[in-house]
mmCIF file of C-alpha atoms in Angstrom:
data_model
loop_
_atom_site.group_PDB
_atom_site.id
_atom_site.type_symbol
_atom_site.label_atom_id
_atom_site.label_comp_id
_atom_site.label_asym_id
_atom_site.label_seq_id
_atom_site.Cartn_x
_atom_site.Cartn_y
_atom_site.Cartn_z
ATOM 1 C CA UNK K 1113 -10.484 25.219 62.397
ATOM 2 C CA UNK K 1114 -6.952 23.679 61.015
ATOM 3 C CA UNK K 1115 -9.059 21.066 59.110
ATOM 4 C CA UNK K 1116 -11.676 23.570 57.706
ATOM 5 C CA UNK K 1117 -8.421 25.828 56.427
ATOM 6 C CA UNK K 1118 -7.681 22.885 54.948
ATOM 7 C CA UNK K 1119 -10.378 21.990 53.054
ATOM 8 C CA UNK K 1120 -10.914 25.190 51.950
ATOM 9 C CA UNK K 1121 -6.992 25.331 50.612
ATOM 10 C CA UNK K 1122 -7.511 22.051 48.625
ATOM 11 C CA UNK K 1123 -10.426 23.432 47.387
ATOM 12 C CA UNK K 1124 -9.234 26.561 46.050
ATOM 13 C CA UNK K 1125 -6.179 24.562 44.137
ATOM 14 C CA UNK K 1126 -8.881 22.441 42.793
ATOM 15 C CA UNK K 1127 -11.014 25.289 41.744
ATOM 16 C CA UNK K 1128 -7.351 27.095 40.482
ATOM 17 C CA UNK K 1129 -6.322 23.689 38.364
ATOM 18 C CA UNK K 1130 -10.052 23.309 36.834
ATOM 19 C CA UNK K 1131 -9.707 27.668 35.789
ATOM 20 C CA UNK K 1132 -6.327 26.459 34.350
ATOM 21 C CA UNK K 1133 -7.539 23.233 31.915
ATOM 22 C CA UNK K 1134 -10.214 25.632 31.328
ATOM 23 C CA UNK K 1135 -7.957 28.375 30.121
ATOM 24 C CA UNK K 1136 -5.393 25.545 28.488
ATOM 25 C CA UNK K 1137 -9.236 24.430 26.200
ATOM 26 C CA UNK K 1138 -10.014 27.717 25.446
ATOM 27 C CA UNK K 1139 -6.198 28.482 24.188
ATOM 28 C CA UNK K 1140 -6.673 25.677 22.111
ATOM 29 C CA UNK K 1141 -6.573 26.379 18.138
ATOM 30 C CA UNK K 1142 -9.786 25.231 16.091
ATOM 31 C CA UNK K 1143 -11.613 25.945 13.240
ATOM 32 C CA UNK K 1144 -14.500 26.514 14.981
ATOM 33 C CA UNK K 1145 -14.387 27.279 18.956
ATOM 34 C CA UNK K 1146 -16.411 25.612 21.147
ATOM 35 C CA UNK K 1147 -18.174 28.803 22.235
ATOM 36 C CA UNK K 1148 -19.562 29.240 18.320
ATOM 37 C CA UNK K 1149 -19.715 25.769 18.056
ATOM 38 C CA UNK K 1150 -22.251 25.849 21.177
ATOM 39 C CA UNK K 1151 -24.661 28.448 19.106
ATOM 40 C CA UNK K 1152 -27.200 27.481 16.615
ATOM 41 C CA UNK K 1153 -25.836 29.029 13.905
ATOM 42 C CA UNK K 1154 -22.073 27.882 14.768
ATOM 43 C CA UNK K 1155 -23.311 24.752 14.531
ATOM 44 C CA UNK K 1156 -25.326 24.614 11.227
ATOM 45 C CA UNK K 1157 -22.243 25.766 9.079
ATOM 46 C CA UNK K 1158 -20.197 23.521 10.998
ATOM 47 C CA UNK K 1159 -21.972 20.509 9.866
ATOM 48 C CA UNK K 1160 -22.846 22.338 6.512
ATOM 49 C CA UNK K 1161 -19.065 22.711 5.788
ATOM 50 C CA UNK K 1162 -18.028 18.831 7.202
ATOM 51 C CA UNK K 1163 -21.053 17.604 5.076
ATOM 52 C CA UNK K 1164 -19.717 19.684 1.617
ATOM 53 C CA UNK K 1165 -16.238 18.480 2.389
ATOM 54 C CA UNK K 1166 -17.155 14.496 2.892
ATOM 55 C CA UNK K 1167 -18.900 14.790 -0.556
ATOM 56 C CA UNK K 1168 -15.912 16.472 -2.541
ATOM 57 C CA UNK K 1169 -13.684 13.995 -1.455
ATOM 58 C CA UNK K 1170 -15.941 11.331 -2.023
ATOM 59 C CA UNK K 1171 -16.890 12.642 -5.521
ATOM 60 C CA UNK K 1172 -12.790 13.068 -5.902
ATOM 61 C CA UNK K 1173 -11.820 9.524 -5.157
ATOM 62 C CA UNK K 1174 -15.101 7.230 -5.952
ATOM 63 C CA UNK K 1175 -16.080 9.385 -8.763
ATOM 64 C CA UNK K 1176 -13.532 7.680 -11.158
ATOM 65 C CA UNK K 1177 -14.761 4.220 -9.884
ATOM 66 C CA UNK K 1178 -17.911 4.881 -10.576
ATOM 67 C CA UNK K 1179 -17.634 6.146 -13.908
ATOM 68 C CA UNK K 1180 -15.919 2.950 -14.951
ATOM 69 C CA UNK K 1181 -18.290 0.613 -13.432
ATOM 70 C CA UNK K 1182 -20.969 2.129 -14.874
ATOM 71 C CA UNK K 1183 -18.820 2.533 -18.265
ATOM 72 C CA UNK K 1184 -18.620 -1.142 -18.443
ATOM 73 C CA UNK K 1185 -22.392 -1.365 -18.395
ATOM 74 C CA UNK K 1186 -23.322 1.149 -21.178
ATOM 75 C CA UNK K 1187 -23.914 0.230 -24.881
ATOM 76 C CA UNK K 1188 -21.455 1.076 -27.373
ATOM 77 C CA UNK K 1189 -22.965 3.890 -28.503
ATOM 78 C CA UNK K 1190 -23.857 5.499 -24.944
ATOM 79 C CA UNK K 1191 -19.974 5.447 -23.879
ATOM 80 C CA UNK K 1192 -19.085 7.342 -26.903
ATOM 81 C CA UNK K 1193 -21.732 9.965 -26.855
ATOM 82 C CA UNK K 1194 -21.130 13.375 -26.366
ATOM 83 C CA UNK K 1195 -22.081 14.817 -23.561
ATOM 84 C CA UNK K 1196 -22.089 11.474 -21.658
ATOM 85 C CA UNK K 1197 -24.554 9.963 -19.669
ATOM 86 C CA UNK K 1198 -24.572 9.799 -15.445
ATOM 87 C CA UNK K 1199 -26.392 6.883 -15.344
ATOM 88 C CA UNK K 1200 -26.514 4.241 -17.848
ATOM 89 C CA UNK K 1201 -30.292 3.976 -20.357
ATOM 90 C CA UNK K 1202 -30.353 0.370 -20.295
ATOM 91 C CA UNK K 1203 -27.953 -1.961 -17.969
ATOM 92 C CA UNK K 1204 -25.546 -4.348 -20.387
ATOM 93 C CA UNK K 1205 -23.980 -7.032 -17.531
ATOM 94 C CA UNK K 1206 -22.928 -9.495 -20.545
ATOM 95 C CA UNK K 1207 -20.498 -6.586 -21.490
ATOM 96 C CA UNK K 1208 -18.709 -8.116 -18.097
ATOM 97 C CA UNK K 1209 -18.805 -11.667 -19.137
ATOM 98 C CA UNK K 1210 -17.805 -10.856 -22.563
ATOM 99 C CA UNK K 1211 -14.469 -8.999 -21.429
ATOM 100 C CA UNK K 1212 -13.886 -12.146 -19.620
ATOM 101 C CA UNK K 1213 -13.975 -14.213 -22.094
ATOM 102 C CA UNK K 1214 -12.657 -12.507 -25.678
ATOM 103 C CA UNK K 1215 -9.475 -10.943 -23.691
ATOM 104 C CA UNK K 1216 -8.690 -14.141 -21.702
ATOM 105 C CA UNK K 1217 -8.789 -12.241 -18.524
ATOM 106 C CA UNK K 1218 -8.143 -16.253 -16.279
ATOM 107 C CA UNK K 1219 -5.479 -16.530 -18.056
ATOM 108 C CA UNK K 1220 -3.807 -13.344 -17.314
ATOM 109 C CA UNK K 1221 -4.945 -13.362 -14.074
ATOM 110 C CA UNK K 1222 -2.913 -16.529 -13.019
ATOM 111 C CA UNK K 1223 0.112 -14.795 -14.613
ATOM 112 C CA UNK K 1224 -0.471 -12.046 -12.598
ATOM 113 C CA UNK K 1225 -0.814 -13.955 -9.249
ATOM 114 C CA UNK K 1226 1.908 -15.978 -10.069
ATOM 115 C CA UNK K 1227 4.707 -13.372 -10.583
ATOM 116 C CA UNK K 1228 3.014 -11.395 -7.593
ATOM 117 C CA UNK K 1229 3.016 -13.908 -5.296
ATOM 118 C CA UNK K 1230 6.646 -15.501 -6.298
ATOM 119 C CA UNK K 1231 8.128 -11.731 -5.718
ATOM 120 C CA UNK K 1232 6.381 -11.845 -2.506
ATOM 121 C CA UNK K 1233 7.937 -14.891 -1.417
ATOM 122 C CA UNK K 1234 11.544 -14.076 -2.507
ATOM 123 C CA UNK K 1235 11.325 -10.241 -0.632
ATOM 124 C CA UNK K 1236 10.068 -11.660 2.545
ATOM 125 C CA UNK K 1237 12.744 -14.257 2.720
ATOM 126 C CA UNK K 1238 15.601 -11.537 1.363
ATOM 127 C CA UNK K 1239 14.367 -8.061 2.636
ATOM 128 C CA UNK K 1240 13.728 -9.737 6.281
ATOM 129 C CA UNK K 1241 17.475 -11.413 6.439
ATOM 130 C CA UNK K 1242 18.482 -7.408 5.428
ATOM 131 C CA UNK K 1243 16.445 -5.964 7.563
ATOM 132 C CA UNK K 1244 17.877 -8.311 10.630
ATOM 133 C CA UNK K 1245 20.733 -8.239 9.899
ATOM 134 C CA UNK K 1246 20.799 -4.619 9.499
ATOM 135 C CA UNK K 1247 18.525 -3.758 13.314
ATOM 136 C CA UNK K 1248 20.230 -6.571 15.192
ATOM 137 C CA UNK K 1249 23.136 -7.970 14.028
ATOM 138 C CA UNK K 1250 25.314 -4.958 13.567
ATOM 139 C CA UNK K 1251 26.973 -5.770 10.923
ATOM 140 C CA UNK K 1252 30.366 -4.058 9.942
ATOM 141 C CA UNK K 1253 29.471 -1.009 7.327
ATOM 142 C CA UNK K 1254 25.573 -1.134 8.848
ATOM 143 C CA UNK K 1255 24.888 2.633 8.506
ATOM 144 C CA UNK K 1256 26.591 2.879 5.292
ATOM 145 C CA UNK K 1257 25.066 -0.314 3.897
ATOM 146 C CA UNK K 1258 21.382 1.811 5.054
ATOM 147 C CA UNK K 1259 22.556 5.055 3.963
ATOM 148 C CA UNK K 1260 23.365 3.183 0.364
ATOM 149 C CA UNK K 1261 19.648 1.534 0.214
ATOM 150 C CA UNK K 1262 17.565 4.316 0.953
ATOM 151 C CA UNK K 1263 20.002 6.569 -1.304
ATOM 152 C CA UNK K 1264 18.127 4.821 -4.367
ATOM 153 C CA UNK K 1265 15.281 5.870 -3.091
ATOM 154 C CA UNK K 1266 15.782 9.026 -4.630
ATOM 155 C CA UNK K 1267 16.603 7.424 -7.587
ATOM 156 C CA UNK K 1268 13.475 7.903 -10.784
ATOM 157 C CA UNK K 1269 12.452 4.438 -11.238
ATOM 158 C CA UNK K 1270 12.252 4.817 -15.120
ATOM 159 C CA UNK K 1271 16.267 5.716 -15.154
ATOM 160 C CA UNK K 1272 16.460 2.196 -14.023
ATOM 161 C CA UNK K 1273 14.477 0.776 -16.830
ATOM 162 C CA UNK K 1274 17.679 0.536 -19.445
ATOM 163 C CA UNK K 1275 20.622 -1.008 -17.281
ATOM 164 C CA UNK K 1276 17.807 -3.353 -15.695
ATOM 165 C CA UNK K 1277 16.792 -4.700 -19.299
ATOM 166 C CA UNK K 1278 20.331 -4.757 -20.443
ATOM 167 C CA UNK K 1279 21.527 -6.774 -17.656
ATOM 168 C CA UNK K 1280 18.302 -9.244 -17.782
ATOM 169 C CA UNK K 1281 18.862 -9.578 -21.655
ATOM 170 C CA UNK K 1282 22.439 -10.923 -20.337
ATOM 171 C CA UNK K 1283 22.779 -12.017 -17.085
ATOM 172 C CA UNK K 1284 26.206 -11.303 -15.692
ATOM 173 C CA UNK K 1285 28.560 -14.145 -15.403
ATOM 174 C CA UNK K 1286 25.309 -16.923 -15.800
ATOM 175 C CA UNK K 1287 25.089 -15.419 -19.346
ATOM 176 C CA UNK K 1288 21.266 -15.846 -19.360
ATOM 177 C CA UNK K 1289 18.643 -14.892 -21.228
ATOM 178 C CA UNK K 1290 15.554 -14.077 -18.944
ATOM 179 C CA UNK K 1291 13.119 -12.408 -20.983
ATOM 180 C CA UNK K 1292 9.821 -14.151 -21.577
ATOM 181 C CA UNK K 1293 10.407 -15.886 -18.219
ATOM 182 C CA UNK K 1294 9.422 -15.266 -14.389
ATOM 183 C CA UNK K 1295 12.375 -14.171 -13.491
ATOM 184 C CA UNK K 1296 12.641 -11.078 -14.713
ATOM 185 C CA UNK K 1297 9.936 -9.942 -12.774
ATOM 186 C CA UNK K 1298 10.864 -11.249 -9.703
ATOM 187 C CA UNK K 1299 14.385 -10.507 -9.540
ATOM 188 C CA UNK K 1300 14.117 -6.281 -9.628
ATOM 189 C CA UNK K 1301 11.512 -6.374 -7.095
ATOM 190 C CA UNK K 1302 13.713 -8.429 -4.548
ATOM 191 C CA UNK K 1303 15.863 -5.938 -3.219
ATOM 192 C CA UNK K 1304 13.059 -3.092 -2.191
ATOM 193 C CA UNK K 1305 15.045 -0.130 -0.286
ATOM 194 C CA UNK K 1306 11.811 1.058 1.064
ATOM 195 C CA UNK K 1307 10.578 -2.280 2.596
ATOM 196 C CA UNK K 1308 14.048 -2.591 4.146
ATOM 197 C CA UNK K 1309 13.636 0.278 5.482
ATOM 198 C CA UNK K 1310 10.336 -0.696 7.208
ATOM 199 C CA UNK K 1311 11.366 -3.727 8.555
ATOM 200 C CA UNK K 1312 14.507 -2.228 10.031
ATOM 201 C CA UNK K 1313 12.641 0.212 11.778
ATOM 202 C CA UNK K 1314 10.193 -2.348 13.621
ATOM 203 C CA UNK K 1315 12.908 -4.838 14.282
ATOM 204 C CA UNK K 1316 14.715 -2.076 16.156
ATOM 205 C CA UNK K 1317 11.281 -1.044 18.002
ATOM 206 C CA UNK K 1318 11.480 -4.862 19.842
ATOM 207 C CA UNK K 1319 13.295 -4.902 23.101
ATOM 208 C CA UNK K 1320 16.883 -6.546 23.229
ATOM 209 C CA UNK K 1321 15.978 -8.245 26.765
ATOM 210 C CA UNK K 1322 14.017 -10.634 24.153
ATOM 211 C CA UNK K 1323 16.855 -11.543 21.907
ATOM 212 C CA UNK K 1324 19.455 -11.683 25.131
ATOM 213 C CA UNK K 1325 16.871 -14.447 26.715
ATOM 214 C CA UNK K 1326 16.893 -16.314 23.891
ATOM 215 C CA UNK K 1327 20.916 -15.956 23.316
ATOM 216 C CA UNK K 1328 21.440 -17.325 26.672
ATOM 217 C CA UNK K 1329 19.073 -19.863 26.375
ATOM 218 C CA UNK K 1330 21.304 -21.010 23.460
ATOM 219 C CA UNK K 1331 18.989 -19.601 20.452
ATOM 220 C CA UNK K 1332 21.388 -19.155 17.206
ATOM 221 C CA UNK K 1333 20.207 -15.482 15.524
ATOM 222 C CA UNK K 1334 18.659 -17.650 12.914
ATOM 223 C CA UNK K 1335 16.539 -19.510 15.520
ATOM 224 C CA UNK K 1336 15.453 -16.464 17.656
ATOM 225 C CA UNK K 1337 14.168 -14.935 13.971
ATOM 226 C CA UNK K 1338 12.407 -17.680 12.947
ATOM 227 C CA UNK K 1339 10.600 -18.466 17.392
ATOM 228 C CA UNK K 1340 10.574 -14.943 18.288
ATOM 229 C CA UNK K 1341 10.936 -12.008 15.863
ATOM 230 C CA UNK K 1342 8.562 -13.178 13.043
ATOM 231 C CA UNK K 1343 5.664 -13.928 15.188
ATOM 232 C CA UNK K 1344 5.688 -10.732 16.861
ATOM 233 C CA UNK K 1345 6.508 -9.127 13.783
ATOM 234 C CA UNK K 1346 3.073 -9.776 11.748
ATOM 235 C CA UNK K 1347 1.432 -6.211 11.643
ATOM 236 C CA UNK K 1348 4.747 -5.128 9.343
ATOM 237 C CA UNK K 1349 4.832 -8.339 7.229
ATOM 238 C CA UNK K 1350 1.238 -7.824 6.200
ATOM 239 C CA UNK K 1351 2.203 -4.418 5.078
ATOM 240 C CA UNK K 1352 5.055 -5.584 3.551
ATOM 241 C CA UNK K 1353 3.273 -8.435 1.958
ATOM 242 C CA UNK K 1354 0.399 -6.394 0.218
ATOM 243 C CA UNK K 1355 3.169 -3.759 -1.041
ATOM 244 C CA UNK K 1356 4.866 -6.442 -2.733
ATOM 245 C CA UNK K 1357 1.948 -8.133 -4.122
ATOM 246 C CA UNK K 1358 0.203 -4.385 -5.314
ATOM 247 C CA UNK K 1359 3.564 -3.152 -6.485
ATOM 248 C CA UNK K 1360 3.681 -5.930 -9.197
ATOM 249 C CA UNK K 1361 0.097 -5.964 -9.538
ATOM 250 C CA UNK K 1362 0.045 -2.192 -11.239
ATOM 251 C CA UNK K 1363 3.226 -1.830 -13.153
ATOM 252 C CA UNK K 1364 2.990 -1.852 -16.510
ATOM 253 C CA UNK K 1365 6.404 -0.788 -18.079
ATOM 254 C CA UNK K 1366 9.165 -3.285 -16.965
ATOM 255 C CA UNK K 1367 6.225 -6.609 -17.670
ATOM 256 C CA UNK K 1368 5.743 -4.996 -21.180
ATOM 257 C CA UNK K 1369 9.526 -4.821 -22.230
ATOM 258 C CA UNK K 1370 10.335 -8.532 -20.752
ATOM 259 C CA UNK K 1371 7.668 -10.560 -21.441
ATOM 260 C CA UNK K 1372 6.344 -10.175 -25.208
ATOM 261 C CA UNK K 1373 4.717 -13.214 -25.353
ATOM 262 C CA UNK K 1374 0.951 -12.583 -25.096
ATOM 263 C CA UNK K 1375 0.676 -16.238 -23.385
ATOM 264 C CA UNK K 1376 3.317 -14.925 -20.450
ATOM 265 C CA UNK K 1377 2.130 -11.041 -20.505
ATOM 266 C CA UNK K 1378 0.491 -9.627 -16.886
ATOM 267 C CA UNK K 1379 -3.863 -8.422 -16.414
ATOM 268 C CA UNK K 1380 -2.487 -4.715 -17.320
ATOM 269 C CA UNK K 1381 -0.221 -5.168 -20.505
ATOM 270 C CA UNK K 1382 -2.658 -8.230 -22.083
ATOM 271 C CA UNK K 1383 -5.380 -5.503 -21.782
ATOM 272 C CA UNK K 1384 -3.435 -3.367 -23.503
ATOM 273 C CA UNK K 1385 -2.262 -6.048 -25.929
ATOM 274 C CA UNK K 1386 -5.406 -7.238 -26.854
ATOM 275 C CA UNK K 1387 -7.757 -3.394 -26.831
ATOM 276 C CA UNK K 1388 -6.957 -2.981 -30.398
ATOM 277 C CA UNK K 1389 -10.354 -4.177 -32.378
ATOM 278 C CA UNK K 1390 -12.311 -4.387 -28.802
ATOM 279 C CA UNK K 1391 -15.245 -2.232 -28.230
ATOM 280 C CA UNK K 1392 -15.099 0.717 -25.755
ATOM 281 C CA UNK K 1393 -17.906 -0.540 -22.908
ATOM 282 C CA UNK K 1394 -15.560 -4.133 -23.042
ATOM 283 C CA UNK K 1395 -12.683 -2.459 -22.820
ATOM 284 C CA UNK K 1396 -13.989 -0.289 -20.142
ATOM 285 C CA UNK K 1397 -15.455 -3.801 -18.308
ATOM 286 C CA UNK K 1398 -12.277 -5.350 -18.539
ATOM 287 C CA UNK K 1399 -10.461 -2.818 -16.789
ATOM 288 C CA UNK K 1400 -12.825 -2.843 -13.792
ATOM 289 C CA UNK K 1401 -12.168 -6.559 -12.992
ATOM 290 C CA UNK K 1402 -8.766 -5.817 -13.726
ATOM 291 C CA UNK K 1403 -8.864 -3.180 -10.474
ATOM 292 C CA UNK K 1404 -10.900 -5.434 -8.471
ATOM 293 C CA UNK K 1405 -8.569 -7.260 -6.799
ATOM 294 C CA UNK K 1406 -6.618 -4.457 -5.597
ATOM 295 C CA UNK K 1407 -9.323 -2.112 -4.162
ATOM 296 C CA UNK K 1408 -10.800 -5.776 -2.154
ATOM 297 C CA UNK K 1409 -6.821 -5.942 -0.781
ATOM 298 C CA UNK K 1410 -6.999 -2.622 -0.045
ATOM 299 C CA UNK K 1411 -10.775 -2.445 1.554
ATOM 300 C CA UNK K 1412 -10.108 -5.821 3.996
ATOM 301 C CA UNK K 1413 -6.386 -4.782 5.070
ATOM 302 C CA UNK K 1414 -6.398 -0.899 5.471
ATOM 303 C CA UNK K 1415 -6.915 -1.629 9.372
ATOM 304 C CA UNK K 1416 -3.655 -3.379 8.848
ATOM 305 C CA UNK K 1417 -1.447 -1.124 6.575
ATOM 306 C CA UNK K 1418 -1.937 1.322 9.364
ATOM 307 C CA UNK K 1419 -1.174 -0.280 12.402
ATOM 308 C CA UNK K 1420 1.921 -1.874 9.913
ATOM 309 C CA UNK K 1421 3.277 1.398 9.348
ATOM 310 C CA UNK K 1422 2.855 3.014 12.960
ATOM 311 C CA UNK K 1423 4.144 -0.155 15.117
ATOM 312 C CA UNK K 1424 7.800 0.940 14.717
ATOM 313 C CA UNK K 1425 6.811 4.463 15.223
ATOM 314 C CA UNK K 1426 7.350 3.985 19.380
ATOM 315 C CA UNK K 1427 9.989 2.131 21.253
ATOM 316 C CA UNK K 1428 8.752 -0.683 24.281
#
């Protein structure tokens, strides 16, 4: 008798707990509750509604794309017609190979990578050492050092646009002249408060046991960096990386005022440059290739601009 009483005890607190997660589900706020969701008609303007929101987003953010690819394909006097066309009358690929070749798009592609690429190099060598320095180190002034950075943050970039030119027009001290050359585009973009920031954060998300082992093995802080923190820290260089690369990538103001020379100018202000006397479908084909690059960046890394921007979210 002791053993049925209980059984039947630990049965009723496992009956009680299941009533409770049921109540805790059913307390749960949704659109939809499951108990509509379960009828027929719950269900059909469920997946009605989903299905009418997918599309409006997708019309929102491919719609543009679209419109320029097909642009680019059009005949002169389809892309200026009012009302325009959806689809194009009669497909015009050598509009593509055209834009190519009359704007010089290889050559202002290789600028492009070039000053991308060097800006990359100099912020992951600089903003890392910061970043280090700032999560591990300690240095003296740390917090206010931070607080400083992210304080230009809330900064308006194009306030910066007049003591930046003034001060690459004539470097302090060097007295140099760096218009026209790749330094003015790489040395603004060294210092990024934002990357900083994100770096700090994930260096302080990895576990201090790791950097005492390697102290007491006899690791200098620039050796346990260079064996330990960088290869565990990939996921937030990648982000970094592709911020840096897509940050020089799209501007358009600063390349404009410091490099006039059409033979030095970046894919976006060349365009520009050279879309007086071009006609509208080129233009239009020019500026997809011009975005190519950046939506392929985007489409094979947005698995890792996630993960990049989560992986200091949690400490262990």
């Amino acid at each position: 008798m002791a053993s049925n009483t209980l059984v039947s005890r630990r049965g009723t607190r496992g009956a009680g707990a299941g009533r409770r997660r049921d109540m805790d589900r059913g307390r749960q706020r949704t659109l939809i509750s499951p108990a509509q969701l379960g009828r027929p008609r719950g269900r059909a303007v469920y997946w009605i509604v989903f299905a009418l929101v997918v599309a409006a987003f997708t019309l929102v953010f491919l719609g543009p794309l679209y419109w320029m690819v097909t642009g680019g394909l059009k005949a002169t006097q389809e892309v200026v017609q009012s009302p325009p066309t959806a689809f194009p009358s009669s497909v015009h690929t050598e509009n593509y190979s055209q834009a190519w070749t009359v704007m010089d798009l290889s050559k202002l592609l290789f600028n492009t990578l070039y000053y991308a690429f060097g800006a990359l190099a100099f912020q992951l060598v600089l903003d890392v050492a910061a970043a280090y320095s700032l999560s591990k180190l300690r240095p003296v002034f740390g917090k206010v050092i931070l607080g400083m950075m992210l304080a230009t943050l809330m900064i308006p970039a194009t306030v910066l646009v007049v003591p930046q030119y003034l001060t690459v027009l004539d470097v302090p001290i060097f007295e140099r002249n760096l218009l026209n050359s790749p330094w003015a585009i790489w040395l603004p973009s060294v210092t990024n408060a934002f990357n900083i920031f994100l770096l700090k954060r994930f260096f302080d998300s990895i576990p201090g046991e790791l950097l005492d082992a390697a102290a007491i093995d006899g690791a200098s802080p620039l050796r346990t960096l260079r064996s330990i923190v960088l290869p565990i820290s990939r996921p937030i260089l990648g982000v970094v990386s592709i911020f840096a690369v897509v940050g020089v990538w799209k501007d358009f103001l600063w390349p404009m005022l410091t490099l006039p020379d059409p033979a030095k100018q970046t894919l976006n202000v060349g365009i520009y440059s050279l879309s007086n006397g071009v006609p509208l479908n080129v233009l239009i084909a020019a500026l997809t290739i011009a975005s190519v690059p950046t939506l392929l960046i985007f489409l094979l890394f947005q698995r890792n601009i996630m993960s990049g921007l989560t992986a200091g979210g949690l400490k262990g």
